[in-house]
PDB file of C-alpha atoms in Angstrom:
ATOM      1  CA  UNK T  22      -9.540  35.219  -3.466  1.00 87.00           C
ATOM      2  CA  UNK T  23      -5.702  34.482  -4.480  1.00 95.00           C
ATOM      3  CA  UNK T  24      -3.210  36.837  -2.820  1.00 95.00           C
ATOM      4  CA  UNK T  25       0.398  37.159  -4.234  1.00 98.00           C
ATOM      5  CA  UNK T  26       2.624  37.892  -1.250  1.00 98.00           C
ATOM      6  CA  UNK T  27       5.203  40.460  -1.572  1.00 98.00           C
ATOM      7  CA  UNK T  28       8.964  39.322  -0.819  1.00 98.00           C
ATOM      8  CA  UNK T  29       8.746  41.271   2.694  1.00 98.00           C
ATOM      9  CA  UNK T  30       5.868  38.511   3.273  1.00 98.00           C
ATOM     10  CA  UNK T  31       7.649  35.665   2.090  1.00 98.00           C
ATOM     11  CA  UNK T  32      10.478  36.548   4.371  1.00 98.00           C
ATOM     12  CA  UNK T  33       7.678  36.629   7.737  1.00 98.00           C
ATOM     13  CA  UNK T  34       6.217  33.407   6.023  1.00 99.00           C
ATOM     14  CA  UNK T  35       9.777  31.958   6.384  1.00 98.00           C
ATOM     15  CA  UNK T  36       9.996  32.440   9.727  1.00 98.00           C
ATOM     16  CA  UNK T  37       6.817  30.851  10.650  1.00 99.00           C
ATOM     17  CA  UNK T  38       7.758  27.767   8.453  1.00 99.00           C
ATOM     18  CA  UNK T  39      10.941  27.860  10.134  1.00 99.00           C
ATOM     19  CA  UNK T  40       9.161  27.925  13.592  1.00 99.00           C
ATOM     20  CA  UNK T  41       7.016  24.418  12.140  1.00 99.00           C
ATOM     21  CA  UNK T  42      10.071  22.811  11.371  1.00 99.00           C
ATOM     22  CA  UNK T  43      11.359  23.018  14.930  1.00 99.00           C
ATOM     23  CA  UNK T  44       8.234  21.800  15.815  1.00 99.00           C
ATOM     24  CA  UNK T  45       8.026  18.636  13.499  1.00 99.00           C
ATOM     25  CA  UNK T  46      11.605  18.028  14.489  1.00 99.00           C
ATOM     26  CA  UNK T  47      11.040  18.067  18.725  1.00 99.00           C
ATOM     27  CA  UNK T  48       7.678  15.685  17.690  1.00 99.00           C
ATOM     28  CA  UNK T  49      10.072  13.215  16.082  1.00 98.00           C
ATOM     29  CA  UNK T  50      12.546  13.529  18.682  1.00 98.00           C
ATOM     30  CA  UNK T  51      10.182  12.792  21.481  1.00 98.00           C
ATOM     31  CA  UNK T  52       8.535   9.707  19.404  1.00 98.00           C
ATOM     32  CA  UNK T  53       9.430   6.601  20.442  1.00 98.00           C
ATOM     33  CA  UNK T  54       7.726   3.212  21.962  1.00 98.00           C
ATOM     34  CA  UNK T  55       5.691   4.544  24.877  1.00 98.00           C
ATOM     35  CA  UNK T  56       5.362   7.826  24.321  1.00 99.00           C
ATOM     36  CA  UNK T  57       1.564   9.039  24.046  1.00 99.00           C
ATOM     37  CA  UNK T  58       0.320  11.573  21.242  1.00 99.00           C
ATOM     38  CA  UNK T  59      -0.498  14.382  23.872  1.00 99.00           C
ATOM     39  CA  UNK T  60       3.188  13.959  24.816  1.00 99.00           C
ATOM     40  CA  UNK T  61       4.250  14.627  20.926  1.00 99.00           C
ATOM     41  CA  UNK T  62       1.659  17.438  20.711  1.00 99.00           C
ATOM     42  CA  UNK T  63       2.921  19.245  24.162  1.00 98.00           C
ATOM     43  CA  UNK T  64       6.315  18.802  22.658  1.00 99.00           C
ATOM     44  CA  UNK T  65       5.296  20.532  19.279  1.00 99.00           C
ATOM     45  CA  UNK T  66       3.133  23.360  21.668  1.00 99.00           C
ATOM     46  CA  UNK T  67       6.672  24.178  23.662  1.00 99.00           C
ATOM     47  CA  UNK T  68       8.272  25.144  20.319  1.00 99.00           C
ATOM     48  CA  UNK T  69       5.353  27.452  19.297  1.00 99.00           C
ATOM     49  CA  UNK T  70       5.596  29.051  22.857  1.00 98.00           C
ATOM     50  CA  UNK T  71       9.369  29.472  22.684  1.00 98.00           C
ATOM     51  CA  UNK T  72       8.849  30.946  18.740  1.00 98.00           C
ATOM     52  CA  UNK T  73       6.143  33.063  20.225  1.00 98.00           C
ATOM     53  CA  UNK T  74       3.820  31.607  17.655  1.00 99.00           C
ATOM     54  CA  UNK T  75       0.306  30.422  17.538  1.00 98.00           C
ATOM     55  CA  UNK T  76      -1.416  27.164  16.110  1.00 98.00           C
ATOM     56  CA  UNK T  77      -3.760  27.718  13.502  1.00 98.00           C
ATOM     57  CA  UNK T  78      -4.727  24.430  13.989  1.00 98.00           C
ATOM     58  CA  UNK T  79      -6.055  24.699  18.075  1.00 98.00           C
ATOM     59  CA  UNK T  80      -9.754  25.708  17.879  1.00 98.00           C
ATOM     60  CA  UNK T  81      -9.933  25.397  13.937  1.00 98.00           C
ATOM     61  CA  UNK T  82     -13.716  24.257  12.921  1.00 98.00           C
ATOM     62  CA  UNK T  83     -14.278  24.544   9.405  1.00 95.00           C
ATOM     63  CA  UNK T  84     -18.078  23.983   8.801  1.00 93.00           C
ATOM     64  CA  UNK T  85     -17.351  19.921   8.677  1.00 91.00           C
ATOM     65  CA  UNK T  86     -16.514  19.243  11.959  1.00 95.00           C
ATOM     66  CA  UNK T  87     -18.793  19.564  15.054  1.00 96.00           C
ATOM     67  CA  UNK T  88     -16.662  20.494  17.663  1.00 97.00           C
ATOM     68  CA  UNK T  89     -13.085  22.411  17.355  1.00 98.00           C
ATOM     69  CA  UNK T  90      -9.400  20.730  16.914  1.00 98.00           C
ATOM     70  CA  UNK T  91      -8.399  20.907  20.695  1.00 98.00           C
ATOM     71  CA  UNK T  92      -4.327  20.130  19.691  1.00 98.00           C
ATOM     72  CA  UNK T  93      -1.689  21.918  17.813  1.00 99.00           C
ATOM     73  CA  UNK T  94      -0.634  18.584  15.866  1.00 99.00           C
ATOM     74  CA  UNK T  95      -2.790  16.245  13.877  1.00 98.00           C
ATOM     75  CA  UNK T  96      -1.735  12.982  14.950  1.00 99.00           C
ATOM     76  CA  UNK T  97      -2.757   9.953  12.507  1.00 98.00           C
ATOM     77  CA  UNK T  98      -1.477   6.741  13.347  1.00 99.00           C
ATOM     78  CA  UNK T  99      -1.133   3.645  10.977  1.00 98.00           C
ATOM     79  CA  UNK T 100      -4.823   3.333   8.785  1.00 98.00           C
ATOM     80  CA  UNK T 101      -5.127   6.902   9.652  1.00 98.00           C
ATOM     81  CA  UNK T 102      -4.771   9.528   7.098  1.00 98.00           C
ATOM     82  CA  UNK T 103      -5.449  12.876   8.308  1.00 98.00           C
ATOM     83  CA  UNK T 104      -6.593  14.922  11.080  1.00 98.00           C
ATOM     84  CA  UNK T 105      -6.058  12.640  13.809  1.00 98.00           C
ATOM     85  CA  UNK T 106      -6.407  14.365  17.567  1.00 98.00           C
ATOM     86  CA  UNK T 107      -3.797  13.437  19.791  1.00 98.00           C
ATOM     87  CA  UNK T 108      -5.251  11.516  22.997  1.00 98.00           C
ATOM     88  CA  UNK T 109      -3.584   8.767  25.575  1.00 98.00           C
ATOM     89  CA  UNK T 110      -2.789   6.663  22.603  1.00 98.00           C
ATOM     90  CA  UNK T 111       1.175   5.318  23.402  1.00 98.00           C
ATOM     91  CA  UNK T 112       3.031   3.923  20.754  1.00 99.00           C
ATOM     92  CA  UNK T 113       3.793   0.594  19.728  1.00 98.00           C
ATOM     93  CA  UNK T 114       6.613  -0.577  17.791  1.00 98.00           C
ATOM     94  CA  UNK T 115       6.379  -0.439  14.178  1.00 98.00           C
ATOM     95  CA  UNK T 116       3.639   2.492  14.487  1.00 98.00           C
ATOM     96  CA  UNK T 117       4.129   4.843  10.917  1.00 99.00           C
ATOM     97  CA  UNK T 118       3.145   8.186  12.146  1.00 99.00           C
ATOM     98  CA  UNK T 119       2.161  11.206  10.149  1.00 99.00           C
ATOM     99  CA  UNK T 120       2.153  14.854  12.141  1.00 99.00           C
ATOM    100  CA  UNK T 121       0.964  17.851  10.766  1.00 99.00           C
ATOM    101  CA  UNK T 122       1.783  21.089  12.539  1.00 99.00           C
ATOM    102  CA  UNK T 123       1.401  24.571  11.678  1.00 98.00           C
ATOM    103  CA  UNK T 124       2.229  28.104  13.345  1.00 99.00           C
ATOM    104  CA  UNK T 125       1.564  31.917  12.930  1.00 98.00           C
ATOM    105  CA  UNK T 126       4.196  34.230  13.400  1.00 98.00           C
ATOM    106  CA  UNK T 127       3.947  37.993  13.612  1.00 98.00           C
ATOM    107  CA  UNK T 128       0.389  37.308  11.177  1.00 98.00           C
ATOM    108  CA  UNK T 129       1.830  34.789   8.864  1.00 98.00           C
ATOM    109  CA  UNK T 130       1.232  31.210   8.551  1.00 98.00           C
ATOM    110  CA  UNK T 131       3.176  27.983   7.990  1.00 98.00           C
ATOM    111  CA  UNK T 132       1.688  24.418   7.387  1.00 98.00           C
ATOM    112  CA  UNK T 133       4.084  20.955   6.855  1.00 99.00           C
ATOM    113  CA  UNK T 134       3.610  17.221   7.827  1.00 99.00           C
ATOM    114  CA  UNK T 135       5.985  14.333   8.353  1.00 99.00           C
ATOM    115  CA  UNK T 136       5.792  10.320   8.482  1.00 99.00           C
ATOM    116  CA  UNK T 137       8.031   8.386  10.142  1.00 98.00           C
ATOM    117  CA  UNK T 138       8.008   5.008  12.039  1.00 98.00           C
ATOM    118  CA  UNK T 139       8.810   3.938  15.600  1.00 98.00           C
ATOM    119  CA  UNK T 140      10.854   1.359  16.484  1.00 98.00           C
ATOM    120  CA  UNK T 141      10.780  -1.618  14.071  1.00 98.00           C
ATOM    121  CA  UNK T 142       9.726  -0.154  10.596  1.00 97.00           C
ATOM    122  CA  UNK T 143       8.211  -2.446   8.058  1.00 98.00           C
ATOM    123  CA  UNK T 144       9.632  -2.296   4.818  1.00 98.00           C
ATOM    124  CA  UNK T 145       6.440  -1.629   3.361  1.00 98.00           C
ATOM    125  CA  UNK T 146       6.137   1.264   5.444  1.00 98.00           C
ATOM    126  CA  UNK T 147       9.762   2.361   4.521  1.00 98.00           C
ATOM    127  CA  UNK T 148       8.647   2.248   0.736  1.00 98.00           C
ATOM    128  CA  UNK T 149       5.672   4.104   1.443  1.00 98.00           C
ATOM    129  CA  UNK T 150       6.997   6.554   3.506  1.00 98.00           C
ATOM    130  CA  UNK T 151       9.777   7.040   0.832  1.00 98.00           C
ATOM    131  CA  UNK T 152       7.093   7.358  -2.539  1.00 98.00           C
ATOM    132  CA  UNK T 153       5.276  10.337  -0.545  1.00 98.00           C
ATOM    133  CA  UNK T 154       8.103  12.118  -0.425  1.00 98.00           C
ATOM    134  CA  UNK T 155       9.122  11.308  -3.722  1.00 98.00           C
ATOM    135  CA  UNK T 156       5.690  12.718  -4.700  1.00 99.00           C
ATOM    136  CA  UNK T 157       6.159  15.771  -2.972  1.00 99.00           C
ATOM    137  CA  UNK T 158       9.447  16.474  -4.506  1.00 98.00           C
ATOM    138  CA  UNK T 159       7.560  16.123  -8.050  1.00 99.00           C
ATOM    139  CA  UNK T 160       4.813  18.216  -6.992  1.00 99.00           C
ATOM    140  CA  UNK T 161       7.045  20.772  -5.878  1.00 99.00           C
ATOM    141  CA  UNK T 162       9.351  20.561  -8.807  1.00 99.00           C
ATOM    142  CA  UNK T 163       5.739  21.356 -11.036  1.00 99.00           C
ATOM    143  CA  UNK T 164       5.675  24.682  -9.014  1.00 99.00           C
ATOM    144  CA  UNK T 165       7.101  27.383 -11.378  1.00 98.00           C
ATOM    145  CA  UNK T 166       6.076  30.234 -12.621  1.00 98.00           C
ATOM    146  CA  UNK T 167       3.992  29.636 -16.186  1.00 98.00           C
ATOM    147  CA  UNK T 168       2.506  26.120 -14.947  1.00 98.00           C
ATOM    148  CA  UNK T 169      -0.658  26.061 -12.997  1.00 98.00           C
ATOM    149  CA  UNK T 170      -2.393  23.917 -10.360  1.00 98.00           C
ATOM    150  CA  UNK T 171      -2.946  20.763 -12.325  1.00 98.00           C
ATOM    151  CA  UNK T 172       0.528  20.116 -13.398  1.00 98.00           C
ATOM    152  CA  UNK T 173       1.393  19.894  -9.342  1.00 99.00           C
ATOM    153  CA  UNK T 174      -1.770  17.907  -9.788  1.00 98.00           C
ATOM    154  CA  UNK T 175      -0.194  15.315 -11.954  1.00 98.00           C
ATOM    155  CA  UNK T 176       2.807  15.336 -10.412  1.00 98.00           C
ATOM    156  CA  UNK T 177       2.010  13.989  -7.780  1.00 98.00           C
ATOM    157  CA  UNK T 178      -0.416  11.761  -8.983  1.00 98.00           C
ATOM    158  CA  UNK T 179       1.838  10.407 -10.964  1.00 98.00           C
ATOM    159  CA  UNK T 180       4.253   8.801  -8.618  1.00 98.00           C
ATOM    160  CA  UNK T 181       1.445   7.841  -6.522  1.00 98.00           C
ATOM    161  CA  UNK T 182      -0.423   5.555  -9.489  1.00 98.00           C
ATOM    162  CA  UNK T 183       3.129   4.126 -10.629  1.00 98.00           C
ATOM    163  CA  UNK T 184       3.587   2.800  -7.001  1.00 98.00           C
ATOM    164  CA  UNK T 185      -0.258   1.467  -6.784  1.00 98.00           C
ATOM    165  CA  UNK T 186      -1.154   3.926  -4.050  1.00 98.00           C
ATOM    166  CA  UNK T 187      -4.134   5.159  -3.379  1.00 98.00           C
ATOM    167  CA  UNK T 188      -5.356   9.240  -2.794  1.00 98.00           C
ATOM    168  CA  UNK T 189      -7.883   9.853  -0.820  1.00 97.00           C
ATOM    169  CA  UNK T 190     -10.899  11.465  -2.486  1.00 92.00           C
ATOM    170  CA  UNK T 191     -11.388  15.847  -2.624  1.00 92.00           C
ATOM    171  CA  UNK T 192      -8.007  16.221  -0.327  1.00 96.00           C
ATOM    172  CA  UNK T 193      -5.316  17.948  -1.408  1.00 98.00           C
ATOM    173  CA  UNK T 194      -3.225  20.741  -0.696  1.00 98.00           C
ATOM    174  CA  UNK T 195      -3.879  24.496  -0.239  1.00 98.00           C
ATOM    175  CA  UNK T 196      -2.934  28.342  -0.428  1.00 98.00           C
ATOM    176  CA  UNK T 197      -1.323  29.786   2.365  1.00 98.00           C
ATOM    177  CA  UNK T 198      -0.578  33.217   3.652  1.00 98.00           C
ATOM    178  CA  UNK T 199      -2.373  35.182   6.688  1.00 98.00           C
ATOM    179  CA  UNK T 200      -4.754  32.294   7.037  1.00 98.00           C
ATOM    180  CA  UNK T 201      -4.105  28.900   7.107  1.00 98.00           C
ATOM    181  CA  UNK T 202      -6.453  27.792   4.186  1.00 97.00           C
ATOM    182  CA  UNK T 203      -6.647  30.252   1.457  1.00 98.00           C
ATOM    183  CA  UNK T 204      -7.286  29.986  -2.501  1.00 97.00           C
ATOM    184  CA  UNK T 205      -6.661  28.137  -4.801  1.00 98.00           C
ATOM    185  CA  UNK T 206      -6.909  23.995  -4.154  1.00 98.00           C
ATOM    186  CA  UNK T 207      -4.052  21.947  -4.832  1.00 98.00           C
ATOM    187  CA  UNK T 208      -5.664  18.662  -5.971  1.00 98.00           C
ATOM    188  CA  UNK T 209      -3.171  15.561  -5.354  1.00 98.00           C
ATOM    189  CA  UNK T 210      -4.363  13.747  -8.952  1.00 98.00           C
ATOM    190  CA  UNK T 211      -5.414  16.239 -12.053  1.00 98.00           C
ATOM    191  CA  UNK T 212      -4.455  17.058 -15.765  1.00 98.00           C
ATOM    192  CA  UNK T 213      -1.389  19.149 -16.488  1.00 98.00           C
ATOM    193  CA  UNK T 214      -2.178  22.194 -17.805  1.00 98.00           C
ATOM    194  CA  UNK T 215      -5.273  22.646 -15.830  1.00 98.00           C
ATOM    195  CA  UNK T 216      -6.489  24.526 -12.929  1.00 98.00           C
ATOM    196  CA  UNK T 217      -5.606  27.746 -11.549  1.00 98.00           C
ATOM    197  CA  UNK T 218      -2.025  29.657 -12.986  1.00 98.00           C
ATOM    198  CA  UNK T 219       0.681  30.164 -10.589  1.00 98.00           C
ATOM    199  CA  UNK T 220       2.545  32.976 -10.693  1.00 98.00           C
ATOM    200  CA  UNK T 221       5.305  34.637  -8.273  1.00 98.00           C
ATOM    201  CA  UNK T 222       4.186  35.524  -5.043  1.00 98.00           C
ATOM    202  CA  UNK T 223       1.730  32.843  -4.861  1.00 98.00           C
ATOM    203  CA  UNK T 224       2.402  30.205  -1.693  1.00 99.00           C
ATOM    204  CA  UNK T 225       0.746  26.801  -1.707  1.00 99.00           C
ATOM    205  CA  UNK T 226       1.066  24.045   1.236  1.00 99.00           C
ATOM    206  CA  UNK T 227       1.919  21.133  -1.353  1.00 99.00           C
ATOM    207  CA  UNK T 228       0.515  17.575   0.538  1.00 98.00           C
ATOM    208  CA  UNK T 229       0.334  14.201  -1.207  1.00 98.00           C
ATOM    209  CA  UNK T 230      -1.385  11.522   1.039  1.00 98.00           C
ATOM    210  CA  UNK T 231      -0.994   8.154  -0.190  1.00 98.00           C
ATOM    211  CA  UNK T 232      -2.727   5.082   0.829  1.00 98.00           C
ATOM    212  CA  UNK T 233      -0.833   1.686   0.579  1.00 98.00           C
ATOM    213  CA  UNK T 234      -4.355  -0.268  -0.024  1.00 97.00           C
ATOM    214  CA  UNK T 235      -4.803   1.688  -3.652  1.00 97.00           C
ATOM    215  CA  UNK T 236      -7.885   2.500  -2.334  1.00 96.00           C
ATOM    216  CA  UNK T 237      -9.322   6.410  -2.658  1.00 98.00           C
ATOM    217  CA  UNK T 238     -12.494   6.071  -0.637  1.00 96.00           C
ATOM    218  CA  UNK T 239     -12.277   6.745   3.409  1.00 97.00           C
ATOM    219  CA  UNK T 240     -13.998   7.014   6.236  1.00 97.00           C
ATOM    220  CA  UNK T 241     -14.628   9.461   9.004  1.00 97.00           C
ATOM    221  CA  UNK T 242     -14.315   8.601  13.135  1.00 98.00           C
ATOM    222  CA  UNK T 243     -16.811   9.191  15.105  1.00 97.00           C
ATOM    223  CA  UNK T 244     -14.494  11.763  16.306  1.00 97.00           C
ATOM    224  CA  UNK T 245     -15.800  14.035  13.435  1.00 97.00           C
ATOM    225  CA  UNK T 246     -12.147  14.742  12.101  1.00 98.00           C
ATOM    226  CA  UNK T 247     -10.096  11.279  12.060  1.00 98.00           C
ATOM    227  CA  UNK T 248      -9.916  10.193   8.535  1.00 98.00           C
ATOM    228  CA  UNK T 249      -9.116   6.707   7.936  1.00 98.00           C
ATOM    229  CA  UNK T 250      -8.727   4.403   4.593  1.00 98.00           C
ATOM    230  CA  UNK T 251     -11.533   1.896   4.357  1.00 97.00           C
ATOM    231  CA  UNK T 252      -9.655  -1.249   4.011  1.00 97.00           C
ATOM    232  CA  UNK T 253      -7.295  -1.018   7.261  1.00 98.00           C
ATOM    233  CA  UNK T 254      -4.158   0.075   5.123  1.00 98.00           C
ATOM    234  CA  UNK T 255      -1.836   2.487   6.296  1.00 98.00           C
ATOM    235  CA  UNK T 256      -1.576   5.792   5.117  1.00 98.00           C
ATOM    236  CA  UNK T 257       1.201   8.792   4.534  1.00 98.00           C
ATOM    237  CA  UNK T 258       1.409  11.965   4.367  1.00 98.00           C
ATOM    238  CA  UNK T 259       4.023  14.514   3.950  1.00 99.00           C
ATOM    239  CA  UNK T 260       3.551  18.799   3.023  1.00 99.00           C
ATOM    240  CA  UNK T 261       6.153  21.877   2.767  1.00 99.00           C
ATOM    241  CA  UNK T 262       4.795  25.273   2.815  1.00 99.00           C
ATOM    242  CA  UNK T 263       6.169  26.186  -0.642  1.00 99.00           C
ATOM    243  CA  UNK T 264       6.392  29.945  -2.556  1.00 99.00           C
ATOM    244  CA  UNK T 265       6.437  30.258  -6.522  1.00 98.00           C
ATOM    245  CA  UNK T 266       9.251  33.090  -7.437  1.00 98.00           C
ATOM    246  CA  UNK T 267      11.121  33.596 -10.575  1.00 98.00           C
ATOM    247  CA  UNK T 268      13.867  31.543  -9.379  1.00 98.00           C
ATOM    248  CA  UNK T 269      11.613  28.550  -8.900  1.00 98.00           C
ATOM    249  CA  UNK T 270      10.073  26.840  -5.798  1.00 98.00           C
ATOM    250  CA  UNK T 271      11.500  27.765  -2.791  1.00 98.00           C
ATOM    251  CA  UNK T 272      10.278  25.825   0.298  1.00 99.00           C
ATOM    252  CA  UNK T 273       9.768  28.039   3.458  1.00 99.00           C
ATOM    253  CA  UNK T 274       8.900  25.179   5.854  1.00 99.00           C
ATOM    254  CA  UNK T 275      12.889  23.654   6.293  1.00 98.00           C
ATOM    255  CA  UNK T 276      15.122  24.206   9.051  1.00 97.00           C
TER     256      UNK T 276
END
């Protein structure tokens, strides 16, 4: 079920994606050569405590996973894509990084994800890191009022293709509002004109994940959550928390 959110809700929502933001921005902050993922997730969990905010993410099992996501980040380092739990890994130089946080504030939700490198960055990684973003700017940009699901769809897949990427197969991005994951999917490759009509009120966590291999198949970690790319490339991924109004997209997961 879709749920258009009111503009008294899309104020709340704003203050839980403002509450992510801080949270992404202590994570980079604390990054740096050394520094071990449960580090960058207690550094995300201090912001949520200070917001007064929960994770939707801690204790999260969706009927995939066998046991429950024990952090408030996903942590994905290098080949990893997605969903990576933060453990005693330290990090090296050159390490590209993607963190996805969320947080609910006073019932609402907010959902984003940053890559970034540590230390030395590869140019490669750079470029990469730079054509997600660029990807998410299109797919936002596609979310007005009057175009629907698959013209974020193609968006995004757009920039991806042109740059030889890959997108990892059935992941995408989401609708957001008292729950993390609500209706309607936001597929990362589709045909515009397609898919499900967006109209004011509606929010959607917007996420392109690109693969530098080209490669769209992955693999799982034992883990049950980890998702990697195949052939050992690195991976990025980037999301806003983003509302359709009349005036356009506005993105309610900034500072």
């Amino acid at each position: 079920m879709v749920e258009l959110k009111s503009d008294t809700a899309l104020a709340a929502m704003r203050e839980a994606g403002r509450v992510v933001a801080r949270a992404l921005a202590a994570v980079q902050e604390t990054a740096d050569v050394g520094v071990s993922l449960l580090e960058l997730d207690e550094a995300a969990r201090a912001v949520l405590r200070a917001a007064g905010a929960t994770s939707p993410f801690l204790g999260y099992r969706p009927s995939f996973a066998p046991v429950p996501f024990p952090a408030v980040i996903c942590a994905s380092v290098n080949d990893a894509v997605v969903h990576g739990i933060p453990d005693g890994y330290r990090l090296r130089d050159g390490d590209l990084v993607s963190i996805d946080c969320g947080a609910v504030l006073d019932g609402w939700a907010g959902d984003a994800a940053v890559s970034f490198t540590v230390g030395t960055a590869r140019p490669e990684d750079t470029a990469l890191i730079a054509d997600a973003r660029r990807a998410l700017e299109a797919g936002i940009a596609a979310a007005v009022v009057g175009n629907r699901t698959g013209d974020i769809a193609h968006a995004i897949g757009a920039v991806a293709r042109a740059g030889g990427y890959g997108l990892p197969e059935d992941f995408g991005g989401h609708g957001i509002g008292r729950r993390m994951h609500e209706d309607p999917h936001v597929p990362n490759e589709g045909r515009p004109g397609r898919g499900y009509p967006l109209r004011a009120g509606l929010v959607l966590a917007i996420e392109p994940m690109l693969t530098r291999g080209g490669r769209d198949d992955h693999r799982t970690d034992p883990d049950g959550w980890t998702l990697r790319t195949t052939d050992g490339s690195r991976a990025a991924h980037v999301e806003h928390t983003v509302a359709i109004t009349e005036d356009g997209p506005r993105i309610l997961t900034l500072l």
